[in-house]
């Protein structure tokens, strides 16, 4: 059993928390955290996926336990950050796995460096424009300011959000990591990322038709934050994509872990990088 062991390393001048598993000779997969979670969201599939690939999971800047730089809190800026991190860490052209807030960052990275990535897995993140989001996510994006949210401890906001995990029982240490990662004002500060969607998603929509990376899209049919229409929006516009909608809510990587693993592993194996004879 391969356990996730968090470490720290700098990228673009920020201290980034990451975990790593597998051998350098394998395909490399870069996994980014969903929100309001951390790299421990991958605990459900970590040991099994590491048998097929070298894994590097990170907390994006401002998320989980990684340092924040305010100007990186948008999908477009985060996509550029991912490219810098890959260069600094010598990751080459990895497969990208980025659900939820990672979706926009991964797709912007793929649009900025065409041909670099052998494949990507995204989904459960807002991508449609005009916006198609609901519930608490819509409230945060639409709010004229964040004062109502600032009055709350981020731990309490995250505890409520985690109620959306319907089948998977979070290990207590993972739940505590999620809560501690956004304690105090860290949740509100990280929300700047989704509040940038109205500015960034129209730009992304225009780029989708030029993204040549093969993209596996995974969404939850019963997602009460990001309806699967966002996944269908991507599938209709990306030149090389596959869409799978799981019978879950928002947290597909946890509530549908077995299906998520199989879809991700088969997508990576079907799109092996040129370095590995793909």
mmCIF file of C-alpha atoms in Angstrom:
data_model
loop_
_atom_site.group_PDB
_atom_site.id
_atom_site.type_symbol
_atom_site.label_atom_id
_atom_site.label_comp_id
_atom_site.label_asym_id
_atom_site.label_seq_id
_atom_site.Cartn_x
_atom_site.Cartn_y
_atom_site.Cartn_z
ATOM 1 C CA UNK A 1 0.000 0.000 0.000
ATOM 2 C CA UNK A 2 1.482 3.339 -1.080
ATOM 3 C CA UNK A 3 0.498 6.097 1.347
ATOM 4 C CA UNK A 4 0.508 9.806 0.574
ATOM 5 C CA UNK A 5 3.379 11.530 2.361
ATOM 6 C CA UNK A 6 3.162 15.336 2.068
ATOM 7 C CA UNK A 7 6.349 17.290 1.446
ATOM 8 C CA UNK A 8 7.177 20.884 0.546
ATOM 9 C CA UNK A 9 9.037 22.354 -2.382
ATOM 10 C CA UNK A 10 9.196 25.793 -3.960
ATOM 11 C CA UNK A 11 7.728 26.653 -7.345
ATOM 12 C CA UNK A 12 7.620 30.169 -8.792
ATOM 13 C CA UNK A 13 8.851 31.442 -5.425
ATOM 14 C CA UNK A 14 6.022 29.846 -3.410
ATOM 15 C CA UNK A 15 6.138 26.946 -0.964
ATOM 16 C CA UNK A 16 3.977 24.232 -2.492
ATOM 17 C CA UNK A 17 2.810 21.123 -0.656
ATOM 18 C CA UNK A 18 3.033 17.969 -2.734
ATOM 19 C CA UNK A 19 3.136 14.184 -2.554
ATOM 20 C CA UNK A 20 4.897 11.791 -4.888
ATOM 21 C CA UNK A 21 4.790 8.065 -5.665
ATOM 22 C CA UNK A 22 6.004 5.687 -8.359
ATOM 23 C CA UNK A 23 9.145 5.435 -10.450
ATOM 24 C CA UNK A 24 10.700 8.055 -12.725
ATOM 25 C CA UNK A 25 10.673 5.509 -15.543
ATOM 26 C CA UNK A 26 6.875 5.448 -15.565
ATOM 27 C CA UNK A 27 4.402 7.824 -17.186
ATOM 28 C CA UNK A 28 4.194 10.990 -15.066
ATOM 29 C CA UNK A 29 0.792 12.208 -13.867
ATOM 30 C CA UNK A 30 0.335 15.617 -12.224
ATOM 31 C CA UNK A 31 -2.779 15.743 -10.032
ATOM 32 C CA UNK A 32 -4.136 19.025 -8.662
ATOM 33 C CA UNK A 33 -6.517 19.476 -5.764
ATOM 34 C CA UNK A 34 -10.260 20.073 -5.942
ATOM 35 C CA UNK A 35 -11.799 22.770 -3.679
ATOM 36 C CA UNK A 36 -12.411 23.026 -0.755
ATOM 37 C CA UNK A 37 -10.205 19.976 -0.389
ATOM 38 C CA UNK A 38 -6.499 19.295 -0.767
ATOM 39 C CA UNK A 39 -4.149 16.810 -2.387
ATOM 40 C CA UNK A 40 -5.594 14.219 0.015
ATOM 41 C CA UNK A 41 -8.635 14.072 -2.275
ATOM 42 C CA UNK A 42 -6.499 11.570 -4.213
ATOM 43 C CA UNK A 43 -6.128 9.274 -1.213
ATOM 44 C CA UNK A 44 -9.018 7.191 -2.622
ATOM 45 C CA UNK A 45 -7.079 6.142 -5.736
ATOM 46 C CA UNK A 46 -3.442 6.956 -4.857
ATOM 47 C CA UNK A 47 -2.048 3.493 -4.137
ATOM 48 C CA UNK A 48 -3.813 1.891 -7.102
ATOM 49 C CA UNK A 49 -2.961 4.571 -9.656
ATOM 50 C CA UNK A 50 0.666 4.638 -8.510
ATOM 51 C CA UNK A 51 1.023 1.080 -9.803
ATOM 52 C CA UNK A 52 0.461 2.391 -13.328
ATOM 53 C CA UNK A 53 2.250 5.755 -13.240
ATOM 54 C CA UNK A 54 4.556 8.097 -11.378
ATOM 55 C CA UNK A 55 2.287 10.443 -9.445
ATOM 56 C CA UNK A 56 2.902 14.016 -8.332
ATOM 57 C CA UNK A 57 -0.022 15.614 -6.486
ATOM 58 C CA UNK A 58 0.003 19.273 -5.459
ATOM 59 C CA UNK A 59 -2.016 21.786 -3.522
ATOM 60 C CA UNK A 60 -2.420 24.720 -5.889
ATOM 61 C CA UNK A 61 -1.271 28.123 -4.553
ATOM 62 C CA UNK A 62 -3.829 29.409 -2.050
ATOM 63 C CA UNK A 63 -5.434 25.986 -1.679
ATOM 64 C CA UNK A 64 -4.749 23.186 0.779
ATOM 65 C CA UNK A 65 -1.495 24.008 2.591
ATOM 66 C CA UNK A 66 0.319 25.789 -0.245
ATOM 67 C CA UNK A 67 1.297 29.438 -0.059
ATOM 68 C CA UNK A 68 -0.864 31.991 -1.846
ATOM 69 C CA UNK A 69 -0.111 34.763 -4.282
ATOM 70 C CA UNK A 70 -3.283 36.707 -4.991
ATOM 71 C CA UNK A 71 -2.596 37.271 -8.675
ATOM 72 C CA UNK A 72 -2.563 33.493 -9.249
ATOM 73 C CA UNK A 73 -6.156 33.062 -8.068
ATOM 74 C CA UNK A 74 -7.799 32.668 -11.454
ATOM 75 C CA UNK A 75 -7.898 29.736 -13.898
ATOM 76 C CA UNK A 76 -5.860 31.554 -16.530
ATOM 77 C CA UNK A 77 -3.088 32.624 -14.134
ATOM 78 C CA UNK A 78 -3.092 29.190 -12.504
ATOM 79 C CA UNK A 79 -2.639 27.524 -15.878
ATOM 80 C CA UNK A 80 0.508 29.603 -16.410
ATOM 81 C CA UNK A 81 1.683 28.696 -12.902
ATOM 82 C CA UNK A 82 1.293 24.986 -13.682
ATOM 83 C CA UNK A 83 3.565 25.387 -16.697
ATOM 84 C CA UNK A 84 6.208 27.145 -14.561
ATOM 85 C CA UNK A 85 5.994 24.447 -11.887
ATOM 86 C CA UNK A 86 6.450 21.684 -14.460
ATOM 87 C CA UNK A 87 9.506 23.429 -15.859
ATOM 88 C CA UNK A 88 11.069 24.090 -12.440
ATOM 89 C CA UNK A 89 10.405 20.556 -11.195
ATOM 90 C CA UNK A 90 11.521 18.889 -14.413
ATOM 91 C CA UNK A 91 8.219 17.117 -14.988
ATOM 92 C CA UNK A 92 8.372 17.450 -18.766
ATOM 93 C CA UNK A 93 4.977 16.871 -20.337
ATOM 94 C CA UNK A 94 2.907 14.975 -17.763
ATOM 95 C CA UNK A 95 -0.643 13.721 -17.983
ATOM 96 C CA UNK A 96 -2.805 16.247 -16.136
ATOM 97 C CA UNK A 97 -5.611 15.348 -13.732
ATOM 98 C CA UNK A 98 -7.535 18.351 -12.453
ATOM 99 C CA UNK A 99 -11.201 18.215 -11.483
ATOM 100 C CA UNK A 100 -13.236 21.051 -9.985
ATOM 101 C CA UNK A 101 -11.098 24.238 -9.789
ATOM 102 C CA UNK A 102 -8.342 22.352 -11.603
ATOM 103 C CA UNK A 103 -10.447 22.082 -14.756
ATOM 104 C CA UNK A 104 -9.935 25.643 -15.942
ATOM 105 C CA UNK A 105 -6.262 25.720 -14.952
ATOM 106 C CA UNK A 106 -5.520 22.459 -16.777
ATOM 107 C CA UNK A 107 -7.320 23.583 -19.926
ATOM 108 C CA UNK A 108 -5.608 26.982 -19.946
ATOM 109 C CA UNK A 109 -2.239 25.221 -19.566
ATOM 110 C CA UNK A 110 -3.092 22.930 -22.477
ATOM 111 C CA UNK A 111 -4.097 25.916 -24.603
ATOM 112 C CA UNK A 112 -0.889 27.815 -23.823
ATOM 113 C CA UNK A 113 1.485 24.934 -24.589
ATOM 114 C CA UNK A 114 -0.094 22.886 -27.397
ATOM 115 C CA UNK A 115 1.250 19.380 -27.812
ATOM 116 C CA UNK A 116 3.006 19.247 -24.442
ATOM 117 C CA UNK A 117 0.534 17.018 -22.612
ATOM 118 C CA UNK A 118 -0.271 13.454 -23.708
ATOM 119 C CA UNK A 119 -3.668 13.604 -21.983
ATOM 120 C CA UNK A 120 -5.813 15.365 -19.401
ATOM 121 C CA UNK A 121 -8.673 14.433 -17.087
ATOM 122 C CA UNK A 122 -11.043 17.221 -15.978
ATOM 123 C CA UNK A 123 -14.654 17.766 -14.907
ATOM 124 C CA UNK A 124 -16.895 18.946 -12.051
ATOM 125 C CA UNK A 125 -15.591 22.466 -12.657
ATOM 126 C CA UNK A 126 -17.422 25.471 -14.066
ATOM 127 C CA UNK A 127 -16.587 25.926 -17.742
ATOM 128 C CA UNK A 128 -19.797 27.025 -19.471
ATOM 129 C CA UNK A 129 -20.270 30.639 -20.404
ATOM 130 C CA UNK A 130 -22.753 32.119 -19.636
ATOM 131 C CA UNK A 131 -22.126 30.573 -16.211
ATOM 132 C CA UNK A 132 -24.090 27.483 -15.250
ATOM 133 C CA UNK A 133 -23.488 27.007 -11.535
ATOM 134 C CA UNK A 134 -25.910 26.608 -8.648
ATOM 135 C CA UNK A 135 -26.167 26.608 -4.853
ATOM 136 C CA UNK A 136 -23.430 27.982 -2.636
ATOM 137 C CA UNK A 137 -21.003 28.275 -5.554
ATOM 138 C CA UNK A 138 -23.359 30.597 -7.425
ATOM 139 C CA UNK A 139 -23.895 32.626 -4.258
ATOM 140 C CA UNK A 140 -20.145 33.155 -3.855
ATOM 141 C CA UNK A 141 -19.599 34.159 -7.469
ATOM 142 C CA UNK A 142 -22.595 36.507 -7.536
ATOM 143 C CA UNK A 143 -21.981 38.184 -4.154
ATOM 144 C CA UNK A 144 -21.189 41.895 -4.397
ATOM 145 C CA UNK A 145 -18.599 41.356 -1.664
ATOM 146 C CA UNK A 146 -17.497 38.538 0.623
ATOM 147 C CA UNK A 147 -18.343 40.162 3.962
ATOM 148 C CA UNK A 148 -21.025 37.601 4.797
ATOM 149 C CA UNK A 149 -18.527 34.795 4.254
ATOM 150 C CA UNK A 150 -15.728 36.600 6.117
ATOM 151 C CA UNK A 151 -17.899 36.551 9.231
ATOM 152 C CA UNK A 152 -17.605 32.749 9.261
ATOM 153 C CA UNK A 153 -14.675 30.499 10.114
ATOM 154 C CA UNK A 154 -13.490 28.729 6.991
ATOM 155 C CA UNK A 155 -13.545 25.443 8.907
ATOM 156 C CA UNK A 156 -17.302 25.738 9.316
ATOM 157 C CA UNK A 157 -17.873 26.562 5.635
ATOM 158 C CA UNK A 158 -15.809 23.561 4.558
ATOM 159 C CA UNK A 159 -17.543 21.267 7.050
ATOM 160 C CA UNK A 160 -20.844 22.169 5.409
ATOM 161 C CA UNK A 161 -19.478 21.625 1.909
ATOM 162 C CA UNK A 162 -18.152 18.182 2.810
ATOM 163 C CA UNK A 163 -21.720 17.144 3.556
ATOM 164 C CA UNK A 164 -21.975 16.740 -0.204
ATOM 165 C CA UNK A 165 -19.812 13.603 -0.029
ATOM 166 C CA UNK A 166 -22.532 10.983 -0.037
ATOM 167 C CA UNK A 167 -20.927 7.530 -0.179
ATOM 168 C CA UNK A 168 -17.268 7.804 0.709
ATOM 169 C CA UNK A 169 -16.407 7.983 4.393
ATOM 170 C CA UNK A 170 -13.549 10.423 4.790
ATOM 171 C CA UNK A 171 -10.741 9.208 7.053
ATOM 172 C CA UNK A 172 -10.666 11.523 10.049
ATOM 173 C CA UNK A 173 -7.140 12.749 9.266
ATOM 174 C CA UNK A 174 -8.197 13.671 5.723
ATOM 175 C CA UNK A 175 -11.295 15.531 6.933
ATOM 176 C CA UNK A 176 -9.167 17.418 9.448
ATOM 177 C CA UNK A 177 -6.683 18.339 6.720
ATOM 178 C CA UNK A 178 -9.495 19.790 4.602
ATOM 179 C CA UNK A 179 -10.855 21.800 7.555
ATOM 180 C CA UNK A 180 -7.449 23.064 8.689
ATOM 181 C CA UNK A 181 -6.449 23.980 5.139
ATOM 182 C CA UNK A 182 -9.164 26.658 4.961
ATOM 183 C CA UNK A 183 -9.416 27.723 8.619
ATOM 184 C CA UNK A 184 -9.811 31.375 9.473
ATOM 185 C CA UNK A 185 -9.891 33.495 6.324
ATOM 186 C CA UNK A 186 -8.151 30.997 4.020
ATOM 187 C CA UNK A 187 -11.438 29.801 2.551
ATOM 188 C CA UNK A 188 -12.621 33.310 1.731
ATOM 189 C CA UNK A 189 -9.246 34.194 0.221
ATOM 190 C CA UNK A 190 -9.301 31.074 -1.974
ATOM 191 C CA UNK A 191 -12.805 31.979 -3.184
ATOM 192 C CA UNK A 192 -11.237 34.757 -5.267
ATOM 193 C CA UNK A 193 -10.433 31.973 -7.752
ATOM 194 C CA UNK A 194 -14.070 31.115 -8.519
ATOM 195 C CA UNK A 195 -15.053 34.784 -8.416
ATOM 196 C CA UNK A 196 -12.756 35.268 -11.417
ATOM 197 C CA UNK A 197 -14.840 32.869 -13.541
ATOM 198 C CA UNK A 198 -16.953 35.611 -15.216
ATOM 199 C CA UNK A 199 -13.740 37.175 -16.547
ATOM 200 C CA UNK A 200 -11.788 34.017 -17.423
ATOM 201 C CA UNK A 201 -14.376 31.546 -18.728
ATOM 202 C CA UNK A 202 -15.296 33.557 -21.859
ATOM 203 C CA UNK A 203 -11.591 33.511 -22.792
ATOM 204 C CA UNK A 204 -11.378 29.767 -22.174
ATOM 205 C CA UNK A 205 -14.510 29.117 -24.234
ATOM 206 C CA UNK A 206 -12.849 30.736 -27.235
ATOM 207 C CA UNK A 207 -9.750 28.557 -26.844
ATOM 208 C CA UNK A 208 -11.416 25.156 -26.422
ATOM 209 C CA UNK A 209 -11.641 24.395 -30.146
ATOM 210 C CA UNK A 210 -7.845 24.793 -30.476
ATOM 211 C CA UNK A 211 -6.862 22.449 -27.608
ATOM 212 C CA UNK A 212 -5.333 19.342 -29.161
ATOM 213 C CA UNK A 213 -4.723 17.461 -25.886
ATOM 214 C CA UNK A 214 -6.993 14.393 -25.554
ATOM 215 C CA UNK A 215 -9.338 15.197 -22.660
ATOM 216 C CA UNK A 216 -11.344 12.774 -20.528
ATOM 217 C CA UNK A 217 -14.262 14.612 -18.898
ATOM 218 C CA UNK A 218 -15.825 13.112 -15.760
ATOM 219 C CA UNK A 219 -18.890 14.654 -14.134
ATOM 220 C CA UNK A 220 -21.524 13.728 -11.559
ATOM 221 C CA UNK A 221 -25.076 13.462 -12.835
ATOM 222 C CA UNK A 222 -26.439 14.765 -9.524
ATOM 223 C CA UNK A 223 -23.937 17.590 -8.981
ATOM 224 C CA UNK A 224 -25.769 20.369 -7.112
ATOM 225 C CA UNK A 225 -22.968 22.928 -7.608
ATOM 226 C CA UNK A 226 -21.689 22.398 -11.155
ATOM 227 C CA UNK A 227 -24.405 20.809 -13.325
ATOM 228 C CA UNK A 228 -23.207 18.261 -15.924
ATOM 229 C CA UNK A 229 -24.153 20.770 -18.629
ATOM 230 C CA UNK A 230 -20.638 22.169 -18.013
ATOM 231 C CA UNK A 231 -19.134 18.820 -18.995
ATOM 232 C CA UNK A 232 -21.355 18.670 -22.071
ATOM 233 C CA UNK A 233 -20.236 22.210 -22.961
ATOM 234 C CA UNK A 234 -16.615 21.041 -22.957
ATOM 235 C CA UNK A 235 -17.320 17.818 -24.829
ATOM 236 C CA UNK A 236 -19.085 19.705 -27.612
ATOM 237 C CA UNK A 237 -16.135 22.071 -28.142
ATOM 238 C CA UNK A 238 -12.942 20.116 -27.436
ATOM 239 C CA UNK A 239 -11.638 18.431 -30.617
ATOM 240 C CA UNK A 240 -10.523 15.230 -28.850
ATOM 241 C CA UNK A 241 -12.615 14.434 -25.789
ATOM 242 C CA UNK A 242 -14.567 11.667 -24.086
ATOM 243 C CA UNK A 243 -17.406 12.304 -21.648
ATOM 244 C CA UNK A 244 -18.450 10.031 -18.785
ATOM 245 C CA UNK A 245 -21.171 11.037 -16.343
ATOM 246 C CA UNK A 246 -21.146 9.080 -13.088
ATOM 247 C CA UNK A 247 -24.144 8.447 -10.836
ATOM 248 C CA UNK A 248 -22.747 10.688 -8.098
ATOM 249 C CA UNK A 249 -23.004 14.208 -6.803
ATOM 250 C CA UNK A 250 -20.172 16.725 -7.076
ATOM 251 C CA UNK A 251 -17.369 14.693 -5.487
ATOM 252 C CA UNK A 252 -16.841 12.140 -8.275
ATOM 253 C CA UNK A 253 -13.219 11.360 -7.276
ATOM 254 C CA UNK A 254 -14.374 10.239 -3.826
ATOM 255 C CA UNK A 255 -17.975 9.035 -4.189
ATOM 256 C CA UNK A 256 -17.203 7.348 -7.515
ATOM 257 C CA UNK A 257 -13.569 6.484 -6.789
ATOM 258 C CA UNK A 258 -13.515 3.068 -8.486
ATOM 259 C CA UNK A 259 -15.023 4.416 -11.714
ATOM 260 C CA UNK A 260 -12.848 7.532 -11.530
ATOM 261 C CA UNK A 261 -9.746 5.380 -11.179
ATOM 262 C CA UNK A 262 -10.633 3.116 -14.082
ATOM 263 C CA UNK A 263 -11.482 6.000 -16.418
ATOM 264 C CA UNK A 264 -8.288 7.867 -15.483
ATOM 265 C CA UNK A 265 -6.009 4.845 -15.705
ATOM 266 C CA UNK A 266 -7.403 3.683 -19.042
ATOM 267 C CA UNK A 267 -7.158 7.226 -20.470
ATOM 268 C CA UNK A 268 -3.506 7.501 -19.450
ATOM 269 C CA UNK A 269 -2.692 4.069 -20.837
ATOM 270 C CA UNK A 270 -4.440 4.871 -24.117
ATOM 271 C CA UNK A 271 -2.429 8.080 -24.518
ATOM 272 C CA UNK A 272 1.044 7.140 -23.466
ATOM 273 C CA UNK A 273 3.623 9.839 -24.062
ATOM 274 C CA UNK A 274 6.080 9.587 -26.954
ATOM 275 C CA UNK A 275 8.895 9.065 -24.415
ATOM 276 C CA UNK A 276 7.182 5.844 -23.347
ATOM 277 C CA UNK A 277 6.371 4.548 -26.817
ATOM 278 C CA UNK A 278 2.893 6.058 -27.169
#
